[in-house]
PDB file of C-alpha atoms in Angstrom:
ATOM      1  CA  MET G   1      96.367  -9.095 -22.357  1.00  0.00           C
ATOM      2  CA  PRO G   2      95.864 -11.267 -25.486  1.00  0.00           C
ATOM      3  CA  ALA G   3      93.648  -9.754 -28.165  1.00  0.00           C
ATOM      4  CA  PHE G   4      91.075 -12.535 -27.781  1.00  0.00           C
ATOM      5  CA  VAL G   5      90.438 -11.729 -24.115  1.00  0.00           C
ATOM      6  CA  GLN G   6      87.669  -9.166 -23.930  1.00  0.00           C
ATOM      7  CA  PRO G   7      87.184  -7.003 -20.833  1.00  0.00           C
ATOM      8  CA  CYS G   8      83.950  -7.725 -19.011  1.00  0.00           C
ATOM      9  CA  PRO G   9      81.276  -5.035 -19.190  1.00  0.00           C
ATOM     10  CA  ALA G  10      80.379  -3.324 -15.957  1.00  0.00           C
ATOM     11  CA  THR G  11      76.743  -4.409 -16.053  1.00  0.00           C
ATOM     12  CA  GLY G  12      74.202  -6.173 -18.224  1.00  0.00           C
ATOM     13  CA  PRO G  13      74.283  -9.082 -20.646  1.00  0.00           C
ATOM     14  CA  VAL G  14      76.303  -9.236 -23.844  1.00  0.00           C
ATOM     15  CA  PRO G  15      75.410 -10.961 -27.112  1.00  0.00           C
ATOM     16  CA  ALA G  16      75.769 -14.739 -27.037  1.00  0.00           C
ATOM     17  CA  GLY G  17      76.238 -17.201 -29.832  1.00  0.00           C
ATOM     18  CA  ALA G  18      78.479 -19.864 -31.257  1.00  0.00           C
ATOM     19  CA  PHE G  19      82.142 -19.188 -31.888  1.00  0.00           C
ATOM     20  CA  SER G  20      83.489 -19.115 -35.412  1.00  0.00           C
ATOM     21  CA  ALA G  21      84.483 -22.469 -36.878  1.00  0.00           C
ATOM     22  CA  GLU G  22      88.162 -21.694 -36.268  1.00  0.00           C
ATOM     23  CA  GLU G  23      87.584 -20.646 -32.658  1.00  0.00           C
ATOM     24  CA  THR G  24      85.449 -23.703 -31.970  1.00  0.00           C
ATOM     25  CA  ALA G  25      88.084 -25.985 -33.479  1.00  0.00           C
ATOM     26  CA  ALA G  26      90.728 -24.406 -31.237  1.00  0.00           C
ATOM     27  CA  VAL G  27      88.670 -25.061 -28.097  1.00  0.00           C
ATOM     28  CA  TYR G  28      88.139 -28.708 -28.997  1.00  0.00           C
ATOM     29  CA  ARG G  29      91.791 -29.102 -29.982  1.00  0.00           C
ATOM     30  CA  ALA G  30      92.840 -27.921 -26.530  1.00  0.00           C
ATOM     31  CA  ILE G  31      90.439 -30.389 -24.902  1.00  0.00           C
ATOM     32  CA  TYR G  32      91.391 -33.419 -26.968  1.00  0.00           C
ATOM     33  CA  SER G  33      95.155 -32.819 -27.082  1.00  0.00           C
ATOM     34  CA  ARG G  34      95.604 -31.884 -23.407  1.00  0.00           C
ATOM     35  CA  ARG G  35      97.956 -34.293 -21.657  1.00  0.00           C
ATOM     36  CA  ASP G  36      99.235 -34.993 -18.159  1.00  0.00           C
ATOM     37  CA  VAL G  37     102.945 -34.228 -18.580  1.00  0.00           C
ATOM     38  CA  ARG G  38     105.525 -36.055 -16.488  1.00  0.00           C
ATOM     39  CA  SER G  39     108.791 -36.187 -18.417  1.00  0.00           C
ATOM     40  CA  GLN G  40     108.729 -33.811 -21.385  1.00  0.00           C
ATOM     41  CA  PHE G  41     109.474 -30.545 -19.563  1.00  0.00           C
ATOM     42  CA  LEU G  42     112.115 -28.241 -21.025  1.00  0.00           C
ATOM     43  CA  ALA G  43     114.471 -26.174 -18.876  1.00  0.00           C
ATOM     44  CA  ARG G  44     113.276 -22.947 -20.538  1.00  0.00           C
ATOM     45  CA  PRO G  45     111.683 -20.665 -17.912  1.00  0.00           C
ATOM     46  CA  VAL G  46     107.988 -19.876 -18.027  1.00  0.00           C
ATOM     47  CA  ASP G  47     107.550 -16.168 -18.678  1.00  0.00           C
ATOM     48  CA  GLU G  48     105.743 -14.335 -15.878  1.00  0.00           C
ATOM     49  CA  ALA G  49     103.259 -12.797 -18.323  1.00  0.00           C
ATOM     50  CA  VAL G  50     102.320 -16.255 -19.614  1.00  0.00           C
ATOM     51  CA  LEU G  51     101.949 -17.575 -16.075  1.00  0.00           C
ATOM     52  CA  LEU G  52      99.681 -14.670 -15.160  1.00  0.00           C
ATOM     53  CA  ARG G  53      97.503 -15.400 -18.197  1.00  0.00           C
ATOM     54  CA  LEU G  54      97.150 -19.002 -17.046  1.00  0.00           C
ATOM     55  CA  LEU G  55      96.285 -17.905 -13.527  1.00  0.00           C
ATOM     56  CA  GLY G  56      93.791 -15.436 -14.973  1.00  0.00           C
ATOM     57  CA  ALA G  57      92.127 -18.264 -16.871  1.00  0.00           C
ATOM     58  CA  ALA G  58      91.970 -20.288 -13.656  1.00  0.00           C
ATOM     59  CA  HIS G  59      90.513 -17.330 -11.775  1.00  0.00           C
ATOM     60  CA  HIS G  60      87.715 -17.066 -14.350  1.00  0.00           C
ATOM     61  CA  ALA G  61      86.500 -20.592 -13.638  1.00  0.00           C
ATOM     62  CA  PRO G  62      82.919 -21.065 -12.487  1.00  0.00           C
ATOM     63  CA  SER G  63      82.409 -21.238  -8.742  1.00  0.00           C
ATOM     64  CA  VAL G  64      79.252 -21.984  -6.830  1.00  0.00           C
ATOM     65  CA  GLY G  65      77.889 -18.839  -5.195  1.00  0.00           C
ATOM     66  CA  PHE G  66      80.753 -16.951  -6.876  1.00  0.00           C
ATOM     67  CA  MET G  67      82.768 -17.882  -3.796  1.00  0.00           C
ATOM     68  CA  GLN G  68      86.089 -18.102  -5.714  1.00  0.00           C
ATOM     69  CA  PRO G  69      87.640 -20.341  -3.039  1.00  0.00           C
ATOM     70  CA  TRP G  70      90.999 -20.793  -4.742  1.00  0.00           C
ATOM     71  CA  ASN G  71      94.494 -19.473  -4.123  1.00  0.00           C
ATOM     72  CA  PHE G  72      97.573 -20.190  -6.214  1.00  0.00           C
ATOM     73  CA  ILE G  73     100.975 -20.885  -4.630  1.00  0.00           C
ATOM     74  CA  VAL G  74     103.652 -20.430  -7.318  1.00  0.00           C
ATOM     75  CA  ILE G  75     106.776 -22.441  -6.470  1.00  0.00           C
ATOM     76  CA  ARG G  76     110.102 -21.879  -8.212  1.00  0.00           C
ATOM     77  CA  ASP G  77     112.427 -22.487  -5.255  1.00  0.00           C
ATOM     78  CA  GLN G  78     114.358 -25.709  -5.894  1.00  0.00           C
ATOM     79  CA  ALA G  79     114.631 -26.508  -2.196  1.00  0.00           C
ATOM     80  CA  VAL G  80     110.847 -26.435  -1.829  1.00  0.00           C
ATOM     81  CA  LYS G  81     110.467 -28.629  -4.932  1.00  0.00           C
ATOM     82  CA  GLU G  82     112.907 -31.144  -3.474  1.00  0.00           C
ATOM     83  CA  ARG G  83     110.920 -31.342  -0.230  1.00  0.00           C
ATOM     84  CA  VAL G  84     107.751 -31.956  -2.227  1.00  0.00           C
ATOM     85  CA  GLN G  85     109.492 -34.625  -4.315  1.00  0.00           C
ATOM     86  CA  THR G  86     110.691 -36.362  -1.149  1.00  0.00           C
ATOM     87  CA  ALA G  87     107.103 -36.383   0.125  1.00  0.00           C
ATOM     88  CA  PHE G  88     105.938 -37.828  -3.186  1.00  0.00           C
ATOM     89  CA  ARG G  89     108.536 -40.620  -3.102  1.00  0.00           C
ATOM     90  CA  ALA G  90     107.495 -41.689   0.388  1.00  0.00           C
ATOM     91  CA  ALA G  91     103.837 -41.890  -0.596  1.00  0.00           C
ATOM     92  CA  ASN G  92     104.610 -43.474  -3.962  1.00  0.00           C
ATOM     93  CA  ALA G  93     106.426 -46.370  -2.314  1.00  0.00           C
ATOM     94  CA  GLU G  94     103.306 -47.006  -0.261  1.00  0.00           C
ATOM     95  CA  ALA G  95     101.092 -46.676  -3.331  1.00  0.00           C
ATOM     96  CA  GLU G  96     103.055 -49.285  -5.267  1.00  0.00           C
ATOM     97  CA  ALA G  97     102.492 -51.825  -2.506  1.00  0.00           C
ATOM     98  CA  MET G  98      98.712 -51.315  -2.759  1.00  0.00           C
ATOM     99  CA  PHE G  99      98.532 -52.803  -6.242  1.00  0.00           C
ATOM    100  CA  PRO G 100      98.470 -56.534  -6.984  1.00  0.00           C
ATOM    101  CA  GLU G 101     101.980 -57.956  -7.034  1.00  0.00           C
ATOM    102  CA  ALA G 102     101.778 -58.687 -10.751  1.00  0.00           C
ATOM    103  CA  ARG G 103     101.175 -55.005 -11.547  1.00  0.00           C
ATOM    104  CA  ARG G 104     103.888 -53.552  -9.316  1.00  0.00           C
ATOM    105  CA  PRO G 105     106.752 -53.770 -11.862  1.00  0.00           C
ATOM    106  CA  HIS G 106     104.572 -51.928 -14.398  1.00  0.00           C
ATOM    107  CA  TYR G 107     103.688 -49.308 -11.782  1.00  0.00           C
ATOM    108  CA  SER G 108     107.309 -48.746 -10.751  1.00  0.00           C
ATOM    109  CA  ALA G 109     108.304 -48.253 -14.411  1.00  0.00           C
ATOM    110  CA  LEU G 110     105.876 -45.336 -14.816  1.00  0.00           C
ATOM    111  CA  LYS G 111     107.161 -41.794 -14.322  1.00  0.00           C
ATOM    112  CA  LEU G 112     104.452 -40.121 -12.296  1.00  0.00           C
ATOM    113  CA  GLU G 113     105.907 -36.671 -11.591  1.00  0.00           C
ATOM    114  CA  GLY G 114     108.174 -33.943 -12.928  1.00  0.00           C
ATOM    115  CA  ILE G 115     108.459 -31.935  -9.737  1.00  0.00           C
ATOM    116  CA  THR G 116     112.109 -30.914  -9.917  1.00  0.00           C
ATOM    117  CA  GLN G 117     112.300 -30.872 -13.721  1.00  0.00           C
ATOM    118  CA  ALA G 118     109.413 -28.442 -14.260  1.00  0.00           C
ATOM    119  CA  PRO G 119     110.429 -24.763 -14.051  1.00  0.00           C
ATOM    120  CA  VAL G 120     107.247 -23.919 -12.136  1.00  0.00           C
ATOM    121  CA  ASN G 121     105.278 -25.874  -9.570  1.00  0.00           C
ATOM    122  CA  LEU G 122     101.834 -24.623  -8.629  1.00  0.00           C
ATOM    123  CA  CYS G 123      99.621 -25.606  -5.729  1.00  0.00           C
ATOM    124  CA  VAL G 124      95.952 -24.769  -6.216  1.00  0.00           C
ATOM    125  CA  THR G 125      94.237 -24.559  -2.854  1.00  0.00           C
ATOM    126  CA  CYS G 126      90.677 -24.229  -1.587  1.00  0.00           C
ATOM    127  CA  ASP G 127      89.893 -21.937   1.344  1.00  0.00           C
ATOM    128  CA  ARG G 128      86.932 -23.704   2.906  1.00  0.00           C
ATOM    129  CA  SER G 129      86.094 -20.648   5.019  1.00  0.00           C
ATOM    130  CA  ARG G 130      85.763 -18.257   2.100  1.00  0.00           C
ATOM    131  CA  GLY G 131      82.347 -16.666   1.834  1.00  0.00           C
ATOM    132  CA  GLY G 132      81.507 -17.269   5.482  1.00  0.00           C
ATOM    133  CA  PRO G 133      79.430 -20.004   7.126  1.00  0.00           C
ATOM    134  CA  VAL G 134      76.557 -19.790   4.617  1.00  0.00           C
ATOM    135  CA  VAL G 135      77.316 -19.609   0.888  1.00  0.00           C
ATOM    136  CA  LEU G 136      74.744 -19.492  -1.881  1.00  0.00           C
ATOM    137  CA  GLY G 137      74.596 -22.903  -3.573  1.00  0.00           C
ATOM    138  CA  ARG G 138      76.642 -24.575  -0.849  1.00  0.00           C
ATOM    139  CA  THR G 139      73.910 -24.773   1.773  1.00  0.00           C
ATOM    140  CA  HIS G 140      73.177 -28.437   1.069  1.00  0.00           C
ATOM    141  CA  ALA G 141      76.419 -29.568  -0.605  1.00  0.00           C
ATOM    142  CA  ALA G 142      79.449 -28.533   1.422  1.00  0.00           C
ATOM    143  CA  GLU G 143      81.891 -29.967  -1.116  1.00  0.00           C
ATOM    144  CA  MET G 144      80.936 -27.471  -3.843  1.00  0.00           C
ATOM    145  CA  ASP G 145      83.914 -25.291  -2.920  1.00  0.00           C
ATOM    146  CA  LEU G 146      86.240 -28.187  -3.696  1.00  0.00           C
ATOM    147  CA  PHE G 147      84.452 -28.904  -6.980  1.00  0.00           C
ATOM    148  CA  SER G 148      84.709 -25.220  -7.911  1.00  0.00           C
ATOM    149  CA  SER G 149      88.461 -25.270  -7.280  1.00  0.00           C
ATOM    150  CA  VAL G 150      88.833 -28.237  -9.617  1.00  0.00           C
ATOM    151  CA  CYS G 151      87.126 -26.150 -12.326  1.00  0.00           C
ATOM    152  CA  ALA G 152      89.938 -23.611 -11.882  1.00  0.00           C
ATOM    153  CA  VAL G 153      92.487 -26.387 -12.458  1.00  0.00           C
ATOM    154  CA  GLN G 154      90.776 -27.426 -15.697  1.00  0.00           C
ATOM    155  CA  ASN G 155      90.615 -23.831 -16.950  1.00  0.00           C
ATOM    156  CA  LEU G 156      94.327 -23.422 -16.318  1.00  0.00           C
ATOM    157  CA  TRP G 157      95.136 -26.744 -17.984  1.00  0.00           C
ATOM    158  CA  LEU G 158      93.295 -25.895 -21.203  1.00  0.00           C
ATOM    159  CA  ALA G 159      94.786 -22.402 -21.334  1.00  0.00           C
ATOM    160  CA  ALA G 160      98.227 -23.926 -20.802  1.00  0.00           C
ATOM    161  CA  ARG G 161      97.701 -26.281 -23.722  1.00  0.00           C
ATOM    162  CA  ALA G 162      96.871 -23.298 -25.932  1.00  0.00           C
ATOM    163  CA  GLU G 163     100.044 -21.529 -24.733  1.00  0.00           C
ATOM    164  CA  GLY G 164     102.285 -24.552 -25.362  1.00  0.00           C
ATOM    165  CA  ILE G 165     102.811 -25.107 -21.644  1.00  0.00           C
ATOM    166  CA  GLY G 166     102.686 -28.658 -20.324  1.00  0.00           C
ATOM    167  CA  VAL G 167     100.925 -29.450 -17.046  1.00  0.00           C
ATOM    168  CA  GLY G 168     101.278 -32.489 -14.819  1.00  0.00           C
ATOM    169  CA  TRP G 169      99.047 -33.195 -11.814  1.00  0.00           C
ATOM    170  CA  VAL G 170     100.841 -34.908  -8.906  1.00  0.00           C
ATOM    171  CA  SER G 171      98.391 -36.416  -6.433  1.00  0.00           C
ATOM    172  CA  ILE G 172     100.362 -39.080  -4.547  1.00  0.00           C
ATOM    173  CA  PHE G 173     101.039 -37.491  -1.162  1.00  0.00           C
ATOM    174  CA  ARG G 174     100.341 -38.500   2.409  1.00  0.00           C
ATOM    175  CA  ASP G 175      97.659 -36.467   4.165  1.00  0.00           C
ATOM    176  CA  GLY G 176      99.172 -33.304   5.577  1.00  0.00           C
ATOM    177  CA  ALA G 177     102.440 -33.433   3.631  1.00  0.00           C
ATOM    178  CA  LEU G 178     101.743 -30.443   1.391  1.00  0.00           C
ATOM    179  CA  ARG G 179     100.099 -28.597   4.263  1.00  0.00           C
ATOM    180  CA  GLU G 180     103.308 -28.862   6.278  1.00  0.00           C
ATOM    181  CA  ILE G 181     105.686 -28.002   3.448  1.00  0.00           C
ATOM    182  CA  LEU G 182     103.674 -25.019   2.191  1.00  0.00           C
ATOM    183  CA  ASP G 183     102.526 -23.728   5.613  1.00  0.00           C
ATOM    184  CA  LEU G 184      98.841 -23.912   4.733  1.00  0.00           C
ATOM    185  CA  PRO G 185      96.543 -22.425   7.398  1.00  0.00           C
ATOM    186  CA  GLY G 186      93.785 -24.515   8.958  1.00  0.00           C
ATOM    187  CA  PRO G 187      90.819 -23.900   6.625  1.00  0.00           C
ATOM    188  CA  VAL G 188      92.928 -24.104   3.441  1.00  0.00           C
ATOM    189  CA  VAL G 189      93.323 -27.487   1.731  1.00  0.00           C
ATOM    190  CA  PRO G 190      95.507 -28.417  -1.264  1.00  0.00           C
ATOM    191  CA  VAL G 191      93.362 -29.385  -4.250  1.00  0.00           C
ATOM    192  CA  ALA G 192      96.000 -29.881  -6.943  1.00  0.00           C
ATOM    193  CA  TYR G 193      99.795 -29.881  -7.069  1.00  0.00           C
ATOM    194  CA  LEU G 194     100.771 -29.060 -10.652  1.00  0.00           C
ATOM    195  CA  CYS G 195     104.040 -29.063 -12.565  1.00  0.00           C
ATOM    196  CA  LEU G 196     104.264 -26.492 -15.397  1.00  0.00           C
ATOM    197  CA  GLY G 197     106.785 -25.982 -18.163  1.00  0.00           C
ATOM    198  CA  HIS G 198     107.362 -25.619 -21.871  1.00  0.00           C
ATOM    199  CA  VAL G 199     107.174 -28.810 -23.929  1.00  0.00           C
ATOM    200  CA  ASP G 200     108.220 -29.581 -27.496  1.00  0.00           C
ATOM    201  CA  ALA G 201     106.200 -32.791 -27.822  1.00  0.00           C
ATOM    202  CA  LEU G 202     103.230 -34.525 -26.240  1.00  0.00           C
ATOM    203  CA  TYR G 203     101.948 -38.067 -26.420  1.00  0.00           C
ATOM    204  CA  ALA G 204      99.347 -38.566 -29.145  1.00  0.00           C
ATOM    205  CA  GLU G 205      97.196 -40.327 -26.538  1.00  0.00           C
ATOM    206  CA  PRO G 206      97.175 -40.244 -22.731  1.00  0.00           C
ATOM    207  CA  GLU G 207     100.527 -41.491 -21.451  1.00  0.00           C
ATOM    208  CA  LEU G 208      98.996 -44.172 -19.236  1.00  0.00           C
ATOM    209  CA  GLN G 209      97.160 -45.483 -22.269  1.00  0.00           C
ATOM    210  CA  ALA G 210     100.271 -45.338 -24.438  1.00  0.00           C
ATOM    211  CA  LYS G 211     102.166 -47.329 -21.791  1.00  0.00           C
ATOM    212  CA  GLY G 212      99.470 -49.956 -21.381  1.00  0.00           C
ATOM    213  CA  TRP G 213      98.218 -49.059 -17.910  1.00  0.00           C
ATOM    214  CA  ALA G 214      94.616 -48.234 -18.868  1.00  0.00           C
ATOM    215  CA  SER G 215      92.452 -47.345 -21.873  1.00  0.00           C
ATOM    216  CA  ARG G 216      89.777 -44.733 -22.433  1.00  0.00           C
ATOM    217  CA  LEU G 217      86.302 -46.126 -21.796  1.00  0.00           C
ATOM    218  CA  PRO G 218      83.859 -46.040 -24.727  1.00  0.00           C
ATOM    219  CA  LEU G 219      81.637 -42.971 -24.425  1.00  0.00           C
ATOM    220  CA  GLU G 220      78.514 -44.862 -25.434  1.00  0.00           C
ATOM    221  CA  GLU G 221      78.866 -47.107 -22.388  1.00  0.00           C
ATOM    222  CA  LEU G 222      78.866 -44.109 -20.059  1.00  0.00           C
ATOM    223  CA  ILE G 223      75.704 -42.344 -21.255  1.00  0.00           C
ATOM    224  CA  TYR G 224      72.355 -43.088 -19.645  1.00  0.00           C
ATOM    225  CA  ARG G 225      69.000 -41.464 -20.368  1.00  0.00           C
ATOM    226  CA  ASP G 226      66.695 -40.088 -17.682  1.00  0.00           C
ATOM    227  CA  ARG G 227      67.844 -42.535 -14.990  1.00  0.00           C
ATOM    228  CA  TRP G 228      70.858 -44.712 -14.041  1.00  0.00           C
ATOM    229  CA  GLY G 229      71.381 -47.701 -16.287  1.00  0.00           C
ATOM    230  CA  GLN G 230      68.847 -46.709 -18.921  1.00  0.00           C
ATOM    231  CA  GLY G 231      70.262 -46.380 -22.414  1.00  0.00           C
ATOM    232  CA  ASP G 232      68.805 -45.697 -25.840  1.00  0.00           C
ATOM    233  CA  GLY G 233      67.844 -49.308 -26.557  1.00  0.00           C
TER     234      GLY G 233
END
């Protein structure tokens, strides 16, 4: 266990307060320099101890009602990766056709996955039956289990950035494809299919921005006060 990870006390609150300047800077560095990695994976294996630290970070994500609906399917088998990549290619061909004809050459030039290149693939799932039929905090918003699982993905992604591990999220699959390949039982749904591996370099900005597909929206245009559409002016 890294020195900065403190064991949780059995009961009772612990002192709270801001991190040191160095610790705070490290958190924000992980947030701002995190990237969706598609093509920079190295062949070097991911050490099991590092992977377990990342999964531990994911497992410490917030979850509504403390339901902890996630599971983590670690995939190293090349044959399984190849089946997943085949499923991606089928869906990706359909996805390309959904864009205006003028954008399709740009779309087809983008590398949108590193499934077989990444040493580790990881499927983060959500067990929609976990916690039983009535879960605290989910009584009026059934999707909170899915939202909680996404928090686990973000925790893992930021921890991976701190560890020098690249992460790429592959989302272009037909409904049911991952369920069939990974033998997911009925109440379990795939939330994120991730590619993980060591990287020596990352884009200075999001890759889709660097390659002209989209740009980050200005923050000031996204903030409203007290109600939708109301700004500071």
